[in-house]
mmCIF file of C-alpha atoms (C1' of nucleotides) in Angstrom:
data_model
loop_
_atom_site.group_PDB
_atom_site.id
_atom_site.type_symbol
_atom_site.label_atom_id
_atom_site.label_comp_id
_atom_site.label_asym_id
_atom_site.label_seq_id
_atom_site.Cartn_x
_atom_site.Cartn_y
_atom_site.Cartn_z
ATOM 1 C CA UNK R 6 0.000 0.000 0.000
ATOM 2 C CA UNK R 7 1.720 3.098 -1.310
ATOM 3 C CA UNK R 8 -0.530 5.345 0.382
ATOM 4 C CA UNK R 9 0.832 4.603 3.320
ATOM 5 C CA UNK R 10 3.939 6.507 2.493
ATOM 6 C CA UNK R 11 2.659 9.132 0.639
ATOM 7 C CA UNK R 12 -0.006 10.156 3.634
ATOM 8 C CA UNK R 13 3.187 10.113 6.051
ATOM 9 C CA UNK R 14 5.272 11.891 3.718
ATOM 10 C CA UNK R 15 2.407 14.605 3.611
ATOM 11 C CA UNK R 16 1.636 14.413 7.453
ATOM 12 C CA UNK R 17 4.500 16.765 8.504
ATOM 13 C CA UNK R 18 4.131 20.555 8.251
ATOM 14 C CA UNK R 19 7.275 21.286 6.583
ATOM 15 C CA UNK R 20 7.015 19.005 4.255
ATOM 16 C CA UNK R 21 3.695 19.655 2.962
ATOM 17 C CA UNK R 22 4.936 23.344 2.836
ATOM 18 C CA UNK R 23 7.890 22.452 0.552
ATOM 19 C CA UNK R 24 5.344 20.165 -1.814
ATOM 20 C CA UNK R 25 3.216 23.229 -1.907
ATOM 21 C CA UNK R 26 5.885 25.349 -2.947
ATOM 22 C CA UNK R 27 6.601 23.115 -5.572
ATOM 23 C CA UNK R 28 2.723 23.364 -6.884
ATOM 24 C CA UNK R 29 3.139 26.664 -8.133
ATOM 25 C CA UNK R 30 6.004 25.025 -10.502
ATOM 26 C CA UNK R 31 9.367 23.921 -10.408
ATOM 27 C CA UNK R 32 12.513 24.812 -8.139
ATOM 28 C CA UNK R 33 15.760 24.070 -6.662
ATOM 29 C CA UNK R 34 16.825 22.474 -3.737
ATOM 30 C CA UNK R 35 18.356 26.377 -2.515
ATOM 31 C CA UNK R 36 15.185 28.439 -4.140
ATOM 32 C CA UNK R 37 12.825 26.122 -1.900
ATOM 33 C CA UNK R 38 15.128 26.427 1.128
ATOM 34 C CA UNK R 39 15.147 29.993 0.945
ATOM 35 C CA UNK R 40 12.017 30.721 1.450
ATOM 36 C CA UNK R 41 11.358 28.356 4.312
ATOM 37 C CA UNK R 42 12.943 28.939 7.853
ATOM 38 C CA UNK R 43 14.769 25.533 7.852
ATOM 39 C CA UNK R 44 18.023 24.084 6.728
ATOM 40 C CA UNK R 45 18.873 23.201 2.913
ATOM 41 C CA UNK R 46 20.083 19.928 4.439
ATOM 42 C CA UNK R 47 16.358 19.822 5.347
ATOM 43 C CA UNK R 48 14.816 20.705 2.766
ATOM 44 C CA UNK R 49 16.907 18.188 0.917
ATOM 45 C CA UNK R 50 16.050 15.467 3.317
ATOM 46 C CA UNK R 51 11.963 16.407 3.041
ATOM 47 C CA UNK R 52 12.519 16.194 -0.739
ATOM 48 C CA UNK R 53 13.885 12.562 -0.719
ATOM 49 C CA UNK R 54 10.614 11.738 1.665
ATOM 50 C CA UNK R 55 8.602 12.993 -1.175
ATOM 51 C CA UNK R 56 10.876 11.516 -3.661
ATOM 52 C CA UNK R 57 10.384 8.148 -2.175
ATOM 53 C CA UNK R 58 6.575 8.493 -1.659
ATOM 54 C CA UNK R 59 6.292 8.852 -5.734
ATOM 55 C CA UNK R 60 5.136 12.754 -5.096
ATOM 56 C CA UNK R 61 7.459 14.453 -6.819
ATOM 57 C CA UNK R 62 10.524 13.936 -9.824
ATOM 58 C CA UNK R 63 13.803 15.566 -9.642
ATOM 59 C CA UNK R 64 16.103 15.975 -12.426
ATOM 60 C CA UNK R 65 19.578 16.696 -12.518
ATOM 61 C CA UNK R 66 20.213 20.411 -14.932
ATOM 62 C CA UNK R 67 23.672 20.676 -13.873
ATOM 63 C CA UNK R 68 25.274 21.750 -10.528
ATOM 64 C CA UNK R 69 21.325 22.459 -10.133
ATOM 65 C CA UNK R 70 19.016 19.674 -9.084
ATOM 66 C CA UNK R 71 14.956 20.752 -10.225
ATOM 67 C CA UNK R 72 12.394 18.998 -8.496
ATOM 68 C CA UNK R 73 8.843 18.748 -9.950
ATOM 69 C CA UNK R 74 5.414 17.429 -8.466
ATOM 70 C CA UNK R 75 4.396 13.997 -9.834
ATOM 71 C CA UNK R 76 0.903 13.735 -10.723
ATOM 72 C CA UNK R 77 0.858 10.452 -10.500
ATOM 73 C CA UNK R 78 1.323 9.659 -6.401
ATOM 74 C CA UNK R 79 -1.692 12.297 -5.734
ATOM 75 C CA UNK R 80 -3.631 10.071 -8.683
ATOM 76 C CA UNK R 81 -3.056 6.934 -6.451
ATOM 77 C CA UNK R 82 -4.248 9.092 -3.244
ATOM 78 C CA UNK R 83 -7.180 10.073 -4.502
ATOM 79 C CA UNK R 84 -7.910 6.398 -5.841
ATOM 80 C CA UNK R 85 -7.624 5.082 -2.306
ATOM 81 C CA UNK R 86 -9.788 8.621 -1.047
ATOM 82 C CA UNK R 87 -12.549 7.779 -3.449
ATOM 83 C CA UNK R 88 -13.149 4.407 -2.747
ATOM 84 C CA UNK R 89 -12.971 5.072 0.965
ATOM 85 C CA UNK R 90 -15.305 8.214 0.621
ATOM 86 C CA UNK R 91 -17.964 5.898 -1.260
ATOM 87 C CA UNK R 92 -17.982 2.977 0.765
ATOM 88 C CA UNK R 93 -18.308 5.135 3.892
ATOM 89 C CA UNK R 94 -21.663 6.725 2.403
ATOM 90 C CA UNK R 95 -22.567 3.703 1.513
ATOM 91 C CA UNK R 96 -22.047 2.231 5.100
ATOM 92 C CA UNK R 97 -23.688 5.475 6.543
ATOM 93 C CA UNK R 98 -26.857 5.332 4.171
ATOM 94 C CA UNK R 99 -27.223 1.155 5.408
ATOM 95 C CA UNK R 100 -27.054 2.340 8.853
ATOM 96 C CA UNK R 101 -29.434 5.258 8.715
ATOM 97 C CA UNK R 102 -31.608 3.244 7.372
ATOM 98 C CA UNK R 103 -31.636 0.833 10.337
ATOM 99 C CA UNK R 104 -31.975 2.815 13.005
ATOM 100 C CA UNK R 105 -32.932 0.479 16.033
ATOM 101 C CA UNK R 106 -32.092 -2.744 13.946
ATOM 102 C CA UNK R 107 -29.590 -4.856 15.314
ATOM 103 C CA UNK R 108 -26.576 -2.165 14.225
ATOM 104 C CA UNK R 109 -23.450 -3.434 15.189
ATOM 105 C CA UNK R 110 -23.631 -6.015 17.773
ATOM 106 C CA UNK R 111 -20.702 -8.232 16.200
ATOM 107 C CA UNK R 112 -20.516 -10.297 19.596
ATOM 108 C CA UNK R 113 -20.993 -13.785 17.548
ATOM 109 C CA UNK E 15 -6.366 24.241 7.391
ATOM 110 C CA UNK E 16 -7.741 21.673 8.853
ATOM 111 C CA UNK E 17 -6.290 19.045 6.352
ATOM 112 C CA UNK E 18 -3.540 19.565 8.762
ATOM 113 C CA UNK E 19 -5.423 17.398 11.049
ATOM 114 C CA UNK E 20 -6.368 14.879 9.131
ATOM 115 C CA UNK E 21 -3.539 14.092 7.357
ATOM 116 C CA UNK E 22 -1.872 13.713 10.339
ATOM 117 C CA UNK E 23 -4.953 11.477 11.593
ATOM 118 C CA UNK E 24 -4.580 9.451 8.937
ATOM 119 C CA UNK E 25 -0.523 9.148 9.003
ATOM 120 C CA UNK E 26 -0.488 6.623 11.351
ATOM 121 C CA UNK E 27 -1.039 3.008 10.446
ATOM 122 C CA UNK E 28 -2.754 1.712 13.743
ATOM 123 C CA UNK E 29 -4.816 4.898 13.397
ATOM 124 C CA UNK E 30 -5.399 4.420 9.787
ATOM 125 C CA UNK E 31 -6.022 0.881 10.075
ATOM 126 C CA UNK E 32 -8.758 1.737 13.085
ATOM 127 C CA UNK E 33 -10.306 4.063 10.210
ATOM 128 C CA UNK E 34 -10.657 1.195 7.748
ATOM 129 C CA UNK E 35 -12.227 -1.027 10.543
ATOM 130 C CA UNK E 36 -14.885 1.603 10.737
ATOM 131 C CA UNK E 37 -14.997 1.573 7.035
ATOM 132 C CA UNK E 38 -17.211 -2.019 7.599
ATOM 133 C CA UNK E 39 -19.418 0.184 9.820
ATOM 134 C CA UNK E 40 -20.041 1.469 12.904
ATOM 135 C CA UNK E 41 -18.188 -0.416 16.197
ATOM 136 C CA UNK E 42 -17.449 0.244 19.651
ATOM 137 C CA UNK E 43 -13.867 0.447 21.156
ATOM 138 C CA UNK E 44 -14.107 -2.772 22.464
ATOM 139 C CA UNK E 45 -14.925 -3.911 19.207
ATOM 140 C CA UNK E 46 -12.132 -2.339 17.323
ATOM 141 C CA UNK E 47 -9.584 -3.052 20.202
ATOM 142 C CA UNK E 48 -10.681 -6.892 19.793
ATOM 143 C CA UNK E 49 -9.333 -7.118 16.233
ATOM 144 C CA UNK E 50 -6.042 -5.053 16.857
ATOM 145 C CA UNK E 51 -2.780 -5.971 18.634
ATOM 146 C CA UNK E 52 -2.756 -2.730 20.932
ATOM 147 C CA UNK E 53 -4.469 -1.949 24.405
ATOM 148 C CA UNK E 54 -8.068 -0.256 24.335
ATOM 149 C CA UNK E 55 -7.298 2.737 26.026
ATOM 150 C CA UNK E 56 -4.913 2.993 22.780
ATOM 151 C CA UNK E 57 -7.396 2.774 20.304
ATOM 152 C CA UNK E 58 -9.981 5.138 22.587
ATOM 153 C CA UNK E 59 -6.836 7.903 22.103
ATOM 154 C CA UNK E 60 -6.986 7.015 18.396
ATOM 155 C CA UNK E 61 -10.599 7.602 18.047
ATOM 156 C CA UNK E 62 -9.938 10.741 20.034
ATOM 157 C CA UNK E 63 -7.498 12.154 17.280
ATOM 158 C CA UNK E 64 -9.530 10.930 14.243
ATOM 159 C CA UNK E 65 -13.135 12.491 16.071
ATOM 160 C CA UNK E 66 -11.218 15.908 16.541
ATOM 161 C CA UNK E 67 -9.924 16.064 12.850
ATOM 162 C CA UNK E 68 -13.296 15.660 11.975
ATOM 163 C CA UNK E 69 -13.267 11.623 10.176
ATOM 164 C CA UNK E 70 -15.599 9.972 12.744
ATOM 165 C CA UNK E 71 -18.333 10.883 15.571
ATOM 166 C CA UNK E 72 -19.241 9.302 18.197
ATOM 167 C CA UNK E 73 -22.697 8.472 19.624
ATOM 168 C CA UNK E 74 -23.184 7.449 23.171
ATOM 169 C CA UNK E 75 -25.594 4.099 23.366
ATOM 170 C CA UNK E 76 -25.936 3.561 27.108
ATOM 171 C CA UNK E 77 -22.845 2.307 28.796
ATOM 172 C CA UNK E 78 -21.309 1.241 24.835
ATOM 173 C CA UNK E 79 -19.867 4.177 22.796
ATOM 174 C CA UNK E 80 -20.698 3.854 18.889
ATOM 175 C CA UNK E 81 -18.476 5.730 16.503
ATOM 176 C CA UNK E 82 -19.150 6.314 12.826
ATOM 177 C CA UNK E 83 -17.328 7.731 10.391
ATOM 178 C CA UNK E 84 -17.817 11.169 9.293
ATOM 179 C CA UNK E 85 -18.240 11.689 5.456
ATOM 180 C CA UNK E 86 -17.638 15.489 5.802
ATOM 181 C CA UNK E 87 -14.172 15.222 6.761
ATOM 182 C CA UNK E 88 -12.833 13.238 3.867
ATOM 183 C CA UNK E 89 -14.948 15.690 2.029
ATOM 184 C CA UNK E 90 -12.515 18.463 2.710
ATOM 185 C CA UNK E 91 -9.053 16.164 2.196
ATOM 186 C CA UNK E 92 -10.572 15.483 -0.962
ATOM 187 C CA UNK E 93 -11.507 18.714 -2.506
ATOM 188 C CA UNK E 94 -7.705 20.250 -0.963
ATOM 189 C CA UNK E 95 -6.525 17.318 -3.072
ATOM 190 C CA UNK E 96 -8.193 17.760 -6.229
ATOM 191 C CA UNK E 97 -7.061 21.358 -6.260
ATOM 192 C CA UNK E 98 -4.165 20.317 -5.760
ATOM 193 C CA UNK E 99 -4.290 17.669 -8.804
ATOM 194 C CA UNK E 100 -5.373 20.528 -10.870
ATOM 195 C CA UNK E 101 -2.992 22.982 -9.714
ATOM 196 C CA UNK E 102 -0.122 20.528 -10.219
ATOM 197 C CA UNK E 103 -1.708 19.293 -13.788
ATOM 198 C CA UNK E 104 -1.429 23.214 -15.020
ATOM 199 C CA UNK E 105 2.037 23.972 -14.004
ATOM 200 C CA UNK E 106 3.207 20.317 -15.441
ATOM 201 C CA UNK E 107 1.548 21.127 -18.345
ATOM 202 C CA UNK E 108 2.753 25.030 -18.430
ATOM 203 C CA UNK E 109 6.183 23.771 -17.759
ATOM 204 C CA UNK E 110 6.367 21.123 -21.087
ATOM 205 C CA UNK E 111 4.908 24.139 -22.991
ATOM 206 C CA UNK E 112 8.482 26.413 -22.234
ATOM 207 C CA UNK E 113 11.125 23.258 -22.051
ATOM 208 C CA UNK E 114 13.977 26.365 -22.223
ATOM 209 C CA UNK E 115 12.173 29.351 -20.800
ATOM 210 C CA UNK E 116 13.097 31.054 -17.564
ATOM 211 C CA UNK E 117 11.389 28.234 -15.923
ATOM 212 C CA UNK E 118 11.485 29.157 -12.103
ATOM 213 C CA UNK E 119 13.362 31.873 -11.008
ATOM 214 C CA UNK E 120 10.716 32.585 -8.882
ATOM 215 C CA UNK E 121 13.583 35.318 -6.952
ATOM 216 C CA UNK E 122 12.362 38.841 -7.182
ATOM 217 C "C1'" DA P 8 -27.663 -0.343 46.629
ATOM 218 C "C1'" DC P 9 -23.934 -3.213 44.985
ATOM 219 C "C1'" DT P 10 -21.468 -5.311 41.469
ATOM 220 C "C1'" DT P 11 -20.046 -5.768 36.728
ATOM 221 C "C1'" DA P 12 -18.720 -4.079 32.258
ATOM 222 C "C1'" DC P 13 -17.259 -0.580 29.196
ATOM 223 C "C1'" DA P 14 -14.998 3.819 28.128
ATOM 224 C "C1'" DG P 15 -12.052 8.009 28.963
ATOM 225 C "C1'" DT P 16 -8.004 10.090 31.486
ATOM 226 C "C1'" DA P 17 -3.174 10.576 33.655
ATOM 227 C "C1'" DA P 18 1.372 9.511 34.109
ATOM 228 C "C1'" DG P 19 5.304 7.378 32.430
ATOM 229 C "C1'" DT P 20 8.351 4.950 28.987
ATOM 230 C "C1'" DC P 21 10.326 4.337 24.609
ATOM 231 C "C1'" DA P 22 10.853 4.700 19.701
ATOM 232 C "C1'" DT P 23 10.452 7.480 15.519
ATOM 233 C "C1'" DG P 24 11.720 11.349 12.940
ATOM 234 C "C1'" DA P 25 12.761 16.345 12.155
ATOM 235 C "C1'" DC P 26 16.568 19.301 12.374
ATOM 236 C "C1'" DT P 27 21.492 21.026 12.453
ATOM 237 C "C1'" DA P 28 26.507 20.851 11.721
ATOM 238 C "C1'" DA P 29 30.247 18.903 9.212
ATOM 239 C "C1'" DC P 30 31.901 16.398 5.352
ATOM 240 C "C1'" DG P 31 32.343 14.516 0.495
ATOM 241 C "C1'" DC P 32 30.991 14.755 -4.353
ATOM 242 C "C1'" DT P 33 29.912 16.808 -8.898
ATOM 243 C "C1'" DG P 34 29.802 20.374 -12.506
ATOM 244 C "C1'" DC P 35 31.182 24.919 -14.166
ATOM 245 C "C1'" DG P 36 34.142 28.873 -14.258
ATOM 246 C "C1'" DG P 37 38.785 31.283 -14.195
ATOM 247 C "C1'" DC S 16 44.326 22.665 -13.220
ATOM 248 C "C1'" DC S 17 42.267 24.775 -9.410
ATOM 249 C "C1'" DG S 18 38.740 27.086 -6.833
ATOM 250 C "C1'" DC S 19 33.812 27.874 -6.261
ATOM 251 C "C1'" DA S 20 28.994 26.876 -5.931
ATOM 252 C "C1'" DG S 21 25.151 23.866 -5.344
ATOM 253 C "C1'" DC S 22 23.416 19.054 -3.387
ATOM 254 C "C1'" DG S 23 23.392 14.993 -1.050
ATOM 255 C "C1'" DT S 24 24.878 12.291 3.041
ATOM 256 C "C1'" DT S 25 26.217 11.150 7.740
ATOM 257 C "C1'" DA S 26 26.326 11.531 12.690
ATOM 258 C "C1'" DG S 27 24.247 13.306 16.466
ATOM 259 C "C1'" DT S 28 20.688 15.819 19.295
ATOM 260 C "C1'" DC S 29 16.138 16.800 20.710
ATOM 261 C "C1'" DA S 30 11.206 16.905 20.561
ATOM 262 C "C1'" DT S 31 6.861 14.649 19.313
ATOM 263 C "C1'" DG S 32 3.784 10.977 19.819
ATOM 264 C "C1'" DA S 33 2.374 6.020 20.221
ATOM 265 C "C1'" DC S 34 1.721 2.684 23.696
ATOM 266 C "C1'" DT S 35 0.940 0.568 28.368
ATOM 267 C "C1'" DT S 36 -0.522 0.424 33.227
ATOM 268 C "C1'" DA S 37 -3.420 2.161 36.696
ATOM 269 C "C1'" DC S 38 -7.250 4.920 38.037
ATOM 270 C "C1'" DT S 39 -11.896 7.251 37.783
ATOM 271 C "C1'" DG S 40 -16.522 7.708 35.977
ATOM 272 C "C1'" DT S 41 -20.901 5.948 34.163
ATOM 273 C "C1'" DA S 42 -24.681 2.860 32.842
ATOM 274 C "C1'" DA S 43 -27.068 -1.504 33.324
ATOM 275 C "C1'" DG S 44 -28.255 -5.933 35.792
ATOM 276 C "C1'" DT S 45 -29.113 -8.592 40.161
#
DNA sequence: ACTTACAGTAAGTCATGACTAACGCTGCGG
DNA sequence: CCGCAGCGTTAGTCATGACTTACTGTAAGT
């Protein structure tokens, strides 16, 4: 289950602030850092999180390293938030309605 | 924001995997402890994180505690994230337009 | 009224991870 | 060839939070 790293990899504060940064379009390791109150090292680290997590690409243009967002790892995301969002309405329609059925009760 | 919240509600994987239990339907803490290897008062501090981010509510039922999930707050998690697909989508697509452009250089 | 069962809270422990400082590597310029 | 600039990596520190044990509160049954 990939979503399991890309949820953690958007969980933290920083991070999501760096991935946002990148939504308005591409930058560097240093033009991201810069405008954030943390390290580069940081920065760096946060983009190998996303890196891993499939949320964004980076590619080498030089000395300079440019990291985009992958549209593909929110794609999967919203998948898995889809299929969760219907089967909960579904679940919430059943048990609305039942209302003084025998609900949950899983005790054998 | 309070996608803060819920991302970070749904970061953890005993939290997450309390979620998908509730997915089935609605179940008591007893009920949800039964089926996981951690302590109840554990999952009653999950269900505490996920009802303040908004994901589930309870209802009292006598001495029992019901919880459902809420439909509202993937609502939100899932309209941030389409914005955010379509945000992403444009500036992917604006960046293949100009391969040799400025690009960035967002300084200034 | 007393006991039993179920749920939330408090305090404490321990692991995960976010951050910094220092170092090594690569590519471009003089 | 040599120095500089931009990134990534490692080691280490410190805070956040996930979990357990013990306790308190509440609702139902006898």
């Amino acid at each position: 289950m990939t979503n399991a790293a890309v949820l953690a990899a958007l969980a933290d504060p920083t991070r999501r602030t760096v991935f946002e940064r990148l939504r308005r379009g591409p930058a560097s390791v240093g033009e991201v850092a810069a405008d954030l109150p943390v390290s580069r090292p940081a920065v760096s680290q946060h983009l190998k999180v996303l890196k891993l997590a499939g949320l964004v690409i980076d590619r080498p243009n030089g000395a300079r390293r440019v990291y985009y967002i992958d549209p593909d790892g929110l794609g999967e995301l919203r998948r898995w938030l889809d299929q969760f969002w219907d089967d909960a309405l579904e679940a919430f329609k059943n048990e609305v309605e039942m209302p003084k059925k025998v609900r949950g009760r899983r005790k054998s």
